[in-house]
Coordinates of C-alpha atoms and ligand atoms in Angstrom, one line a residue:
M163 CA -33.3 -18.2 96.3
K164 CA -33.5 -21.6 94.4
A165 CA -35.1 -24.3 96.3
A166 CA -32.0 -26.5 95.5
E167 CA -30.2 -23.5 97.6
A168 CA -32.8 -23.7 100.2
I169 CA -32.0 -27.6 100.8
V170 CA -28.4 -26.8 101.0
K171 CA -29.0 -23.9 103.4
C172 CA -31.0 -25.8 105.8
L173 CA -27.9 -28.6 105.9
E174 CA -25.9 -25.6 106.5
L175 CA -27.8 -24.5 109.3
E176 CA -28.1 -28.2 110.9
N177 CA -24.3 -28.3 111.1
V178 CA -24.1 -30.5 108.5
K179 CA -20.3 -30.9 107.3
M180 CA -20.7 -33.8 104.6
V181 CA -23.1 -36.0 102.5
F182 CA -22.9 -39.1 100.9
G183 CA -24.4 -39.3 97.5
Y184 CA -24.3 -40.2 93.8
P185 CA -26.1 -38.0 91.3
G186 CA -28.6 -38.0 88.2
V187 CA -30.6 -35.3 86.6
P188 CA -33.5 -34.7 88.9
V189 CA -31.1 -34.0 91.3
A190 CA -28.6 -32.0 89.4
P191 CA -30.1 -28.6 90.9
L192 CA -29.4 -29.7 94.4
Y193 CA -25.9 -30.6 93.6
E194 CA -25.5 -27.5 91.6
A195 CA -26.3 -25.5 94.9
L196 CA -24.0 -28.2 96.9
R197 CA -21.0 -27.0 94.7
N198 CA -21.4 -23.7 96.4
S199 CA -21.3 -24.8 99.9
D200 CA -18.6 -25.9 102.1
I201 CA -20.5 -28.9 102.9
E202 CA -18.5 -32.1 101.6
H203 CA -20.0 -34.1 99.3
I204 CA -18.9 -37.7 99.1
L205 CA -19.3 -39.8 95.9
V206 CA -20.0 -43.4 96.4
R207 CA -20.0 -46.2 94.1
H208 CA -23.5 -47.3 95.2
E209 CA -26.4 -45.5 96.5
Q210 CA -27.1 -48.7 98.9
A211 CA -23.1 -47.2 100.3
A212 CA -24.4 -43.6 100.8
G213 CA -27.1 -45.0 103.3
H214 CA -24.5 -46.8 104.9
S215 CA -21.6 -44.4 105.0
A216 CA -24.0 -41.8 106.2
S217 CA -25.3 -44.4 108.9
G218 CA -21.8 -45.0 110.1
Y219 CA -20.8 -41.2 110.1
A220 CA -24.2 -40.3 112.1
R221 CA -22.8 -43.6 114.5
A222 CA -19.6 -42.4 115.1
T223 CA -20.0 -38.8 115.2
R224 CA -23.8 -39.2 117.2
T225 CA -25.1 -36.7 114.7
I226 CA -27.2 -37.3 112.0
G227 CA -25.8 -38.7 108.3
V228 CA -27.3 -37.5 105.3
C229 CA -27.6 -39.4 101.8
I230 CA -28.9 -38.1 98.1
A231 CA -29.9 -40.2 95.5
T232 CA -31.4 -39.6 92.1
S233 CA -35.1 -40.6 91.8
G234 CA -36.0 -44.0 90.3
P235 CA -33.2 -46.4 90.7
G236 CA -30.6 -44.3 92.8
A237 CA -33.7 -43.8 95.4
I238 CA -34.6 -47.5 94.9
N239 CA -30.8 -48.6 95.3
L240 CA -31.2 -46.4 98.6
I241 CA -33.8 -48.2 100.5
T242 CA -31.4 -51.2 101.4
G243 CA -29.3 -48.1 103.2
I244 CA -32.9 -46.9 104.6
A245 CA -34.1 -49.7 106.4
T246 CA -30.6 -50.8 107.4
A247 CA -30.8 -47.6 109.6
Y248 CA -33.8 -47.7 110.5
M249 CA -33.7 -51.5 112.2
D250 CA -30.8 -50.0 114.4
S251 CA -32.4 -46.7 115.0
I252 CA -30.0 -44.2 113.4
P253 CA -30.8 -40.8 112.5
M254 CA -30.4 -40.2 109.4
I255 CA -31.7 -37.9 106.5
A256 CA -32.3 -39.6 103.3
I257 CA -32.9 -36.9 100.3
T258 CA -34.0 -38.2 96.8
G259 CA -35.1 -36.5 93.8
Q260 CA -38.2 -37.0 92.1
V261 CA -39.7 -36.5 88.6
R262 CA -41.5 -33.1 87.7
T263 CA -44.8 -32.7 90.0
D264 CA -47.0 -32.8 86.9
L265 CA -45.2 -36.2 85.8
I266 CA -46.0 -38.4 88.8
G267 CA -47.8 -41.3 88.9
K268 CA -47.3 -41.4 85.0
D269 CA -44.3 -44.2 85.2
V270 CA -42.2 -41.5 83.2
F271 CA -38.2 -42.5 82.8
Q272 CA -36.7 -43.0 86.2
E273 CA -39.9 -42.7 88.4
A274 CA -40.6 -44.6 91.4
D275 CA -42.7 -44.1 94.1
I276 CA -40.0 -43.9 97.1
I277 CA -42.4 -42.8 99.8
G278 CA -44.5 -45.7 99.2
A279 CA -41.7 -48.3 98.9
T280 CA -40.2 -47.2 102.0
E281 CA -43.0 -46.4 104.2
S282 CA -42.5 -49.6 106.6
F283 CA -38.6 -48.7 107.5
T284 CA -38.8 -45.0 107.2
K285 CA -39.6 -42.9 110.6
H286 CA -41.5 -40.1 108.5
S287 CA -41.1 -39.0 105.0
Y288 CA -42.3 -36.0 102.6
L289 CA -42.9 -35.8 99.4
V290 CA -42.5 -31.8 99.0
K291 CA -45.4 -30.1 96.8
D292 CA -44.6 -26.6 97.6
A293 CA -40.9 -25.0 97.9
K294 CA -42.2 -22.7 100.5
D295 CA -42.5 -25.8 102.6
I296 CA -39.0 -26.9 102.4
P297 CA -37.3 -25.0 105.0
R298 CA -40.3 -26.1 107.3
I299 CA -40.1 -29.8 106.4
M300 CA -35.9 -29.9 106.9
K301 CA -36.8 -28.5 110.0
E302 CA -39.0 -31.2 110.9
A303 CA -37.0 -34.0 109.3
F304 CA -34.2 -33.4 111.4
Y305 CA -36.1 -32.9 114.6
I306 CA -37.9 -36.3 114.0
A307 CA -34.6 -38.1 112.7
K308 CA -32.7 -37.2 116.1
T309 CA -35.4 -37.1 118.7
G310 CA -37.3 -39.6 120.4
R311 CA -36.0 -42.8 119.3
P312 CA -34.0 -41.8 115.9
G313 CA -34.5 -43.3 112.9
P314 CA -34.3 -42.3 109.2
V315 CA -36.4 -39.7 107.6
L316 CA -36.9 -39.3 103.7
V317 CA -37.3 -35.9 101.9
D318 CA -38.4 -36.7 98.5
I319 CA -38.0 -33.3 95.8
P320 CA -39.4 -33.2 92.7
L321 CA -37.0 -32.0 89.6
D322 CA -39.4 -29.0 89.1
I323 CA -39.7 -27.9 92.6
Q324 CA -36.0 -27.6 93.5
N325 CA -35.6 -25.1 90.6
T326 CA -38.3 -22.8 91.7
E327 CA -37.7 -19.3 93.3
M328 CA -38.4 -19.0 96.9
E329 CA -38.0 -16.6 99.9
F330 CA -35.7 -18.2 102.7
E331 CA -36.6 -18.2 106.5
Y332 CA -36.0 -21.1 108.2
P333 CA -38.2 -21.3 111.3
S334 CA -36.6 -21.2 114.6
D335 CA -39.2 -23.6 116.8
I336 CA -41.0 -26.7 115.8
N337 CA -44.6 -28.0 116.5
I338 CA -45.5 -31.3 115.0
R339 CA -48.9 -32.5 116.1
G340 CA -48.7 -35.5 117.3
Y341 CA -44.8 -36.2 117.9
K342 CA -44.5 -35.3 121.4
P343 CA -41.7 -37.9 122.3
T344 CA -41.4 -38.9 126.2
I345 CA -38.2 -38.1 127.9
Y346 CA -38.6 -38.5 131.7
G347 CA -39.8 -42.0 132.9
H348 CA -43.0 -41.7 134.7
K349 CA -42.6 -40.8 138.4
G350 CA -44.9 -43.5 139.7
Q351 CA -43.3 -46.2 137.5
I352 CA -39.7 -45.2 138.6
K353 CA -40.8 -45.6 142.0
R354 CA -41.9 -49.2 141.1
A355 CA -39.1 -50.3 139.4
L356 CA -36.7 -49.1 142.3
E357 CA -39.1 -51.3 144.8
R358 CA -38.9 -54.3 142.4
I359 CA -35.0 -53.8 141.8
K360 CA -34.3 -53.0 145.7
N361 CA -36.3 -56.2 146.5
S362 CA -34.8 -58.5 144.1
K363 CA -31.6 -61.3 144.8
K364 CA -30.7 -61.5 141.5
P365 CA -31.1 -58.7 139.1
L366 CA -30.0 -57.9 135.6
I367 CA -29.2 -55.4 133.2
C368 CA -30.0 -56.1 130.0
V369 CA -28.4 -53.3 127.5
G370 CA -29.4 -52.5 123.7
G371 CA -28.5 -49.9 121.3
G372 CA -30.8 -47.5 122.6
V373 CA -28.5 -46.7 125.4
M374 CA -25.7 -45.3 122.8
A375 CA -29.0 -43.8 121.1
A376 CA -29.4 -42.1 124.1
N377 CA -25.7 -40.9 124.7
A378 CA -26.4 -42.7 128.1
E379 CA -23.2 -44.9 128.3
K380 CA -21.9 -42.8 131.7
E381 CA -25.4 -42.9 133.5
L382 CA -25.7 -46.3 133.0
I383 CA -22.1 -46.9 134.3
E384 CA -23.1 -44.5 137.2
F385 CA -26.3 -46.8 138.0
I386 CA -24.3 -50.2 138.0
E387 CA -21.5 -48.8 139.9
K388 CA -24.2 -47.2 142.8
S389 CA -26.6 -50.1 142.4
K390 CA -23.7 -53.1 141.9
I391 CA -25.9 -55.0 139.5
P392 CA -24.1 -56.5 136.6
M393 CA -25.1 -56.4 133.0
V394 CA -25.4 -58.6 129.6
H395 CA -25.6 -56.9 125.9
T396 CA -27.4 -57.4 122.4
L397 CA -25.6 -57.4 119.7
M398 CA -25.9 -53.7 119.2
G399 CA -25.6 -53.0 123.1
K400 CA -22.0 -54.2 122.5
D401 CA -20.7 -50.7 121.6
G402 CA -19.9 -48.1 124.1
L403 CA -19.1 -50.6 127.3
P404 CA -15.9 -51.7 128.0
S405 CA -15.4 -55.3 127.3
N406 CA -13.7 -55.9 130.6
Y407 CA -15.9 -53.2 132.4
P408 CA -16.3 -55.9 135.7
Y409 CA -20.2 -55.8 135.3
N410 CA -20.0 -57.0 132.0
V411 CA -21.1 -60.6 131.7
G412 CA -21.3 -60.3 127.8
L413 CA -23.1 -61.3 124.6
I414 CA -26.7 -63.0 125.3
G415 CA -28.9 -64.5 122.3
S416 CA -28.7 -67.2 119.9
H417 CA -24.9 -66.2 119.3
G418 CA -24.2 -65.3 122.7
F419 CA -22.4 -66.9 125.2
K420 CA -23.8 -69.5 127.0
Y421 CA -23.2 -68.2 130.3
A422 CA -24.7 -64.8 129.9
N423 CA -27.9 -66.5 128.5
K424 CA -27.5 -68.8 131.6
A425 CA -27.5 -65.3 133.8
I426 CA -31.0 -64.0 132.1
A427 CA -32.4 -67.5 131.8
S428 CA -31.6 -66.5 136.3
A429 CA -32.2 -63.4 137.2
D430 CA -35.1 -62.3 139.2
V431 CA -35.7 -59.1 138.0
L432 CA -34.2 -58.4 134.6
I433 CA -34.0 -54.6 133.5
L434 CA -34.2 -53.5 129.7
V435 CA -32.5 -50.5 128.4
G436 CA -33.2 -49.2 124.8
T437 CA -33.7 -52.9 123.9
R438 CA -36.1 -54.5 121.9
V439 CA -35.2 -58.1 122.7
A440 CA -35.9 -59.3 119.6
D441 CA -35.2 -62.9 117.8
R442 CA -31.7 -62.9 118.1
A443 CA -31.4 -61.5 121.7
T444 CA -34.2 -64.3 122.9
G445 CA -32.9 -66.9 121.0
G446 CA -35.9 -66.8 119.9
S447 CA -36.9 -68.6 123.2
R448 CA -39.9 -68.6 125.0
S449 CA -38.5 -69.5 128.1
F450 CA -36.8 -66.2 127.6
A451 CA -35.9 -64.8 131.3
K452 CA -38.7 -66.7 132.2
V453 CA -38.4 -66.5 136.0
A454 CA -37.8 -62.2 136.2
D455 CA -39.9 -59.7 136.2
I456 CA -39.1 -57.2 133.7
I457 CA -38.9 -53.7 133.8
H458 CA -38.4 -52.2 130.5
I459 CA -36.9 -48.7 129.5
D460 CA -37.4 -47.6 126.1
V461 CA -38.1 -44.3 124.5
D462 CA -40.7 -45.7 122.3
P463 CA -43.7 -47.1 124.1
A464 CA -44.1 -49.6 120.7
E465 CA -41.6 -51.4 121.8
I466 CA -42.3 -52.3 125.3
G467 CA -44.4 -55.9 125.4
K468 CA -44.1 -56.3 121.9
N469 CA -41.1 -59.5 122.1
L470 CA -41.5 -59.5 126.1
S471 CA -44.3 -58.7 128.4
A472 CA -43.3 -55.9 130.8
H473 CA -43.8 -56.2 134.6
I474 CA -42.9 -52.4 134.9
P475 CA -43.0 -50.6 131.5
V476 CA -41.2 -47.0 131.8
V477 CA -41.1 -44.9 128.9
G478 CA -39.0 -42.2 127.8
D479 CA -35.3 -41.4 127.3
C480 CA -33.0 -43.8 128.7
K481 CA -30.3 -41.1 129.4
K482 CA -32.9 -39.3 131.7
I483 CA -34.4 -42.3 133.3
L484 CA -31.3 -43.8 134.1
Q485 CA -30.4 -40.8 135.9
Q486 CA -33.8 -41.1 137.7
L487 CA -33.4 -44.6 138.9
T488 CA -29.6 -43.7 140.3
V489 CA -31.1 -41.3 142.2
G490 CA -33.1 -43.5 144.2
I491 CA -31.2 -46.8 143.8
T492 CA -29.2 -48.2 146.8
E493 CA -26.1 -50.7 146.4
I494 CA -28.1 -54.2 145.7
D495 CA -26.2 -57.0 147.7
T496 CA -25.0 -58.8 144.6
K497 CA -22.3 -60.6 146.0
M498 CA -23.5 -64.0 145.7
W499 CA -24.7 -63.4 142.4
L500 CA -21.7 -61.9 141.1
S501 CA -19.9 -64.7 142.3
Q502 CA -22.4 -67.2 140.7
I503 CA -22.1 -65.8 137.0
A504 CA -18.1 -65.6 137.2
T505 CA -18.1 -69.3 138.3
W506 CA -20.7 -69.7 135.4
K507 CA -17.8 -67.7 133.0
E508 CA -15.3 -69.8 134.3
N509 CA -16.3 -72.7 133.4
Y510 CA -17.9 -71.8 130.1
A511 CA -15.3 -69.4 128.9
K512 CA -12.8 -72.0 127.0
N513 CA -10.4 -71.1 124.3
R514 CA -11.2 -72.2 120.9
P515 CA -8.5 -74.6 120.0
S516 CA -5.8 -73.4 117.2
K517 CA -6.9 -74.8 113.7
E518 CA -4.4 -74.7 110.8
K519 CA -4.9 -72.0 108.8
V520 CA -6.3 -68.3 110.5
N521 CA -7.9 -69.0 113.8
P522 CA -10.7 -65.9 114.0
Q523 CA -10.9 -65.6 117.7
F524 CA -7.2 -65.8 117.6
A525 CA -6.9 -62.7 114.6
L526 CA -9.9 -60.8 116.6
E527 CA -7.6 -61.4 120.1
L528 CA -4.8 -60.3 118.3
L529 CA -6.3 -57.2 116.3
S530 CA -7.4 -55.9 119.9
Q531 CA -4.1 -56.2 121.4
M532 CA -2.5 -54.2 118.6
I533 CA -5.1 -51.4 117.3
E534 CA -5.1 -48.3 119.3
E535 CA -7.7 -47.8 122.7
D536 CA -9.7 -45.1 120.3
A537 CA -10.3 -47.7 116.8
I538 CA -13.7 -47.9 115.0
V539 CA -14.5 -51.3 113.9
T540 CA -17.1 -52.2 111.6
A541 CA -18.0 -56.0 111.3
D542 CA -20.4 -57.0 108.3
V543 CA -22.4 -59.9 108.9
G544 CA -22.4 -63.7 109.0
Q545 CA -19.9 -65.8 110.9
N546 CA -17.3 -62.8 111.1
Q547 CA -19.9 -60.4 112.6
I548 CA -20.4 -62.9 115.2
W549 CA -16.7 -63.6 115.8
T550 CA -16.1 -59.8 116.4
A551 CA -19.0 -59.6 119.0
H552 CA -17.5 -62.1 120.9
Y553 CA -13.7 -61.4 120.5
L554 CA -13.0 -57.8 119.9
N555 CA -12.1 -56.5 122.8
L556 CA -13.7 -52.8 123.8
V557 CA -11.5 -51.0 125.4
G558 CA -11.2 -47.1 126.1
D559 CA -12.6 -45.5 123.3
R560 CA -12.9 -48.0 121.4
R561 CA -16.1 -48.7 119.0
F562 CA -18.0 -51.3 117.4
L563 CA -20.4 -50.9 114.9
T564 CA -22.4 -53.5 113.1
S565 CA -26.2 -53.8 111.1
G566 CA -27.9 -55.8 114.2
G567 CA -31.4 -55.0 113.1
L568 CA -31.4 -56.1 109.5
G569 CA -27.8 -58.0 109.2
T570 CA -27.3 -56.5 106.2
M571 CA -24.4 -57.9 104.1
G572 CA -22.5 -55.5 102.7
Y573 CA -22.8 -52.7 105.7
S574 CA -18.9 -52.6 106.8
I575 CA -17.2 -51.2 104.4
P576 CA -19.2 -48.4 103.6
A577 CA -20.0 -47.7 107.5
S578 CA -16.0 -47.7 107.7
V579 CA -15.7 -44.8 105.0
G580 CA -18.6 -42.7 107.1
C581 CA -16.2 -43.4 110.4
K582 CA -13.0 -42.8 108.5
L583 CA -14.3 -39.5 106.8
A584 CA -15.9 -38.3 110.6
F585 CA -12.4 -38.8 112.3
P586 CA -9.5 -39.3 109.7
G587 CA -6.9 -39.4 113.1
R588 CA -8.7 -42.6 114.3
R589 CA -7.9 -46.1 113.4
V590 CA -10.7 -47.7 111.8
V591 CA -10.8 -51.6 110.5
A592 CA -13.3 -53.0 108.6
V593 CA -14.1 -56.9 109.3
M594 CA -16.3 -59.0 106.5
G595 CA -16.2 -62.3 105.1
D596 CA -15.5 -63.5 101.5
G597 CA -18.8 -63.0 100.7
S598 CA -20.1 -59.3 102.3
F599 CA -16.4 -58.3 101.0
Q600 CA -18.2 -59.0 97.6
M601 CA -21.4 -56.9 98.4
S602 CA -19.4 -53.6 98.6
M603 CA -16.3 -54.2 97.1
F604 CA -17.3 -51.3 94.6
E605 CA -16.8 -48.9 97.2
L606 CA -12.9 -49.4 97.4
G607 CA -13.2 -46.5 94.7
T608 CA -14.9 -44.1 97.2
I609 CA -11.8 -45.4 99.7
A610 CA -9.1 -44.7 97.0
Q611 CA -10.6 -41.1 96.1
N612 CA -10.6 -40.0 99.6
H613 CA -6.8 -41.5 100.4
L614 CA -9.1 -43.3 103.6
N615 CA -6.2 -46.0 105.3
I616 CA -8.6 -48.3 106.3
I617 CA -7.6 -52.0 107.3
F618 CA -9.6 -54.6 105.8
L619 CA -9.8 -57.6 107.9
L620 CA -11.4 -60.6 105.4
F621 CA -12.0 -63.8 106.8
N622 CA -12.0 -65.6 103.5
N623 CA -13.8 -69.1 104.2
S624 CA -14.5 -69.4 100.0
N625 CA -18.3 -69.9 101.7
L626 CA -20.9 -68.0 102.6
G627 CA -20.1 -69.1 106.4
M628 CA -22.9 -68.5 108.4
V629 CA -25.1 -70.1 105.7
R630 CA -23.3 -72.9 105.1
E631 CA -22.7 -73.7 109.4
Y632 CA -26.8 -73.2 109.5
Q633 CA -27.3 -75.7 106.7
S634 CA -24.7 -78.3 107.8
D635 CA -25.9 -78.4 111.6
V636 CA -29.7 -78.6 110.1
Y637 CA -29.3 -80.3 106.8
K638 CA -26.4 -82.4 107.2
N639 CA -25.5 -81.0 103.9
T640 CA -24.7 -77.4 101.8
Y641 CA -25.8 -76.1 99.0
G642 CA -25.2 -72.6 96.6
V643 CA -23.2 -71.2 99.3
S644 CA -19.8 -72.3 98.1
L645 CA -17.3 -69.4 96.7
S646 CA -14.8 -71.6 95.0
E647 CA -13.9 -69.4 92.3
N648 CA -13.2 -66.0 94.4
P649 CA -11.0 -63.4 92.7
D650 CA -7.7 -62.9 94.5
F651 CA -8.3 -60.4 97.1
V652 CA -4.8 -58.7 97.3
K653 CA -4.5 -58.2 93.5
L654 CA -8.1 -56.4 93.6
A655 CA -6.9 -54.3 96.6
D656 CA -3.7 -53.4 94.3
A657 CA -5.8 -52.6 91.3
Y658 CA -7.2 -49.5 93.3
G659 CA -3.4 -48.6 94.5
F660 CA -3.9 -50.3 98.3
N661 CA -1.7 -52.7 100.0
G662 CA -2.7 -56.4 100.9
R663 CA -1.2 -59.3 102.8
K664 CA -2.5 -63.0 102.2
V665 CA -2.1 -64.4 106.0
N666 CA -2.6 -68.5 106.0
S667 CA -1.7 -68.8 109.1
N668 CA -1.8 -67.4 112.9
S669 CA 1.8 -66.8 112.9
E670 CA 2.0 -64.8 109.9
L671 CA -1.0 -62.5 111.2
K672 CA 1.2 -60.1 113.8
A673 CA 3.9 -58.7 111.1
A674 CA 0.3 -58.4 108.9
I675 CA -1.3 -56.3 111.4
E676 CA 2.2 -54.5 111.9
E677 CA 1.9 -53.7 108.0
A678 CA -1.7 -52.8 107.9
M679 CA -1.2 -50.3 110.3
A680 CA 1.7 -48.5 108.9
S681 CA 0.5 -48.1 105.5
N682 CA -0.4 -44.7 104.2
S683 CA -3.5 -46.2 101.9
A684 CA -5.9 -48.8 102.8
F685 CA -4.9 -52.6 103.2
L686 CA -6.1 -55.7 102.9
I687 CA -5.7 -58.5 105.6
E688 CA -6.8 -61.7 104.1
C689 CA -6.8 -64.1 106.4
I690 CA -7.4 -68.0 105.2
V691 CA -9.8 -69.2 107.0
D692 CA -10.6 -73.4 107.6
Q693 CA -14.3 -73.7 105.8
Q694 CA -15.4 -75.9 108.5
E695 CA -14.8 -72.8 111.1
S696 CA -18.1 -72.4 113.1
T697 CA -19.4 -69.6 115.8
L698 CA -20.0 -72.3 118.5
Ligands
TPP155 C1 -28.1 -58.8 101.9 C2 -28.1 -60.0 102.3 N1 -27.8 -61.2 101.6 C3 -27.8 -62.2 102.3 C4 -27.8 -62.5 103.6 C5 -28.1 -64.1 104.5 N2 -27.0 -64.0 104.8 C6 -26.2 -63.8 106.0 S1 -24.5 -64.5 106.6 C7 -24.8 -64.6 105.2 C8 -23.0 -65.7 104.7 C9 -22.2 -64.4 104.8 O1 -21.1 -65.0 104.1 P1 -19.6 -63.8 104.4 O2 -20.4 -62.4 103.9 O3 -18.6 -64.7 103.6 O4 -19.0 -63.8 106.0 P2 -19.0 -65.5 106.7 O5 -20.4 -66.1 107.2 O6 -18.0 -66.4 106.0 O7 -18.1 -64.9 107.9 C10 -25.7 -64.6 104.3 C11 -25.3 -65.1 102.8 C12 -28.1 -61.1 104.4 N3 -28.1 -61.2 105.7 N4 -28.2 -60.1 103.6

């Protein structure tokens, strides 16, 4: 078969059902091979969205997302999607076309060194130089993307290689020298961790996105139920655990809840699970968890000690390590500690005053009450992200996806596309600001073409709100953040055949959400928000 067909065959053998891409001549043989496959190709409107949609698909399904771009500008447009996935440890295969092998390095039409350009934010990358390597490379690429700490793997395939005839045999096993992720925690470290936890008075667990990446929510709950230790979470750690779970104290960090940060500051043992505790989680503070002994559980040894020194490092798969810890743990007397946290929570948890126009807290709490318990909500970046992280109530199987690590504006719409295509029967809501909407609004075309009835909850404050808030706080002034000449968003939705409502006050919101939920097509709810609205 042709090498291009071999690539598609590998995708089929890896159980890929859907790919997100944008073609060009340097991937034409691959597209021709895809045409003859059952794998569905979703034509996005910009390669960046192919990356985000594949990422949303991967997160929603807990499988690997696949995206495709042509050489040069196409591959370069994909970079933001790859980097966003890398920072959030999302398993992804990015396939790019490359110019002919004999032309590489000659600055020919549409040539770009995509491997060099993405080196620091791919988990691994391959430039295919010989067609016969394709089965091994694809097998390795999938293995590397999903094992250990998940992440994006790039496969760059020159046009002439795609057209080469080859024998196809898919390897049955895999052996990559130097790549052997640790799975089980070292027994001695587990013992040390258990001893320290058992002697603690104020233990606290900090949950990061790694818990979801390891499918370890059940194991986390089992550990908590047995030990009675409360937990806080990072932005990436919000997804997967119910907001109302009695031991869930809430979001920490620079945009976290004060009581959750207070719990971190007072804990005597802090168990970090699948989190790198970067600046957003620590608030950039050197005094973060100053009085606590740190037990750091992570599959990636490079994360341990990077942002915070660990007293007891435990390297391995969070799922397995939580199981190991649960076997040895006994109930800790945390009654006083829990009641202390509850008091902080009561004192801090004040409802934000309702303002004129739409109050984001009110909107997100109402949305939480109205949408189904298995809805998937994506949030963009900015104030809308923080509001969603604070006020979206996760109950049942409800999911929350956002760009936590890179903070990439324009994420929520294409990510919601990936989620809706993965689960057509589930409600999908994309939350965004007026700035972030305009960074990905071209994807309305993909949504229209695939008849996806996604709900857009757009908080329109006529500003790049998050930056405005920062400038107001720091400079007591604002500059370069006004979006005063915004388009008519509802008309824009209409141009794509969607319905929409402009909502000027809290009282109009319920009817708009009801209408959106009943809609057969995508529906835009444009909430007019006070320009001075803040995340505090
Ligand atoms: C691609 C990209 N460019 C710039 C930024 C910097 N940035 C972070 S939040 C923000 C404002 C977002 O505005 P909007 O989408 O309207 O959301 P709001 O903050 O008003 O909710 C900007 C510009 C970013 N995170 N990503």
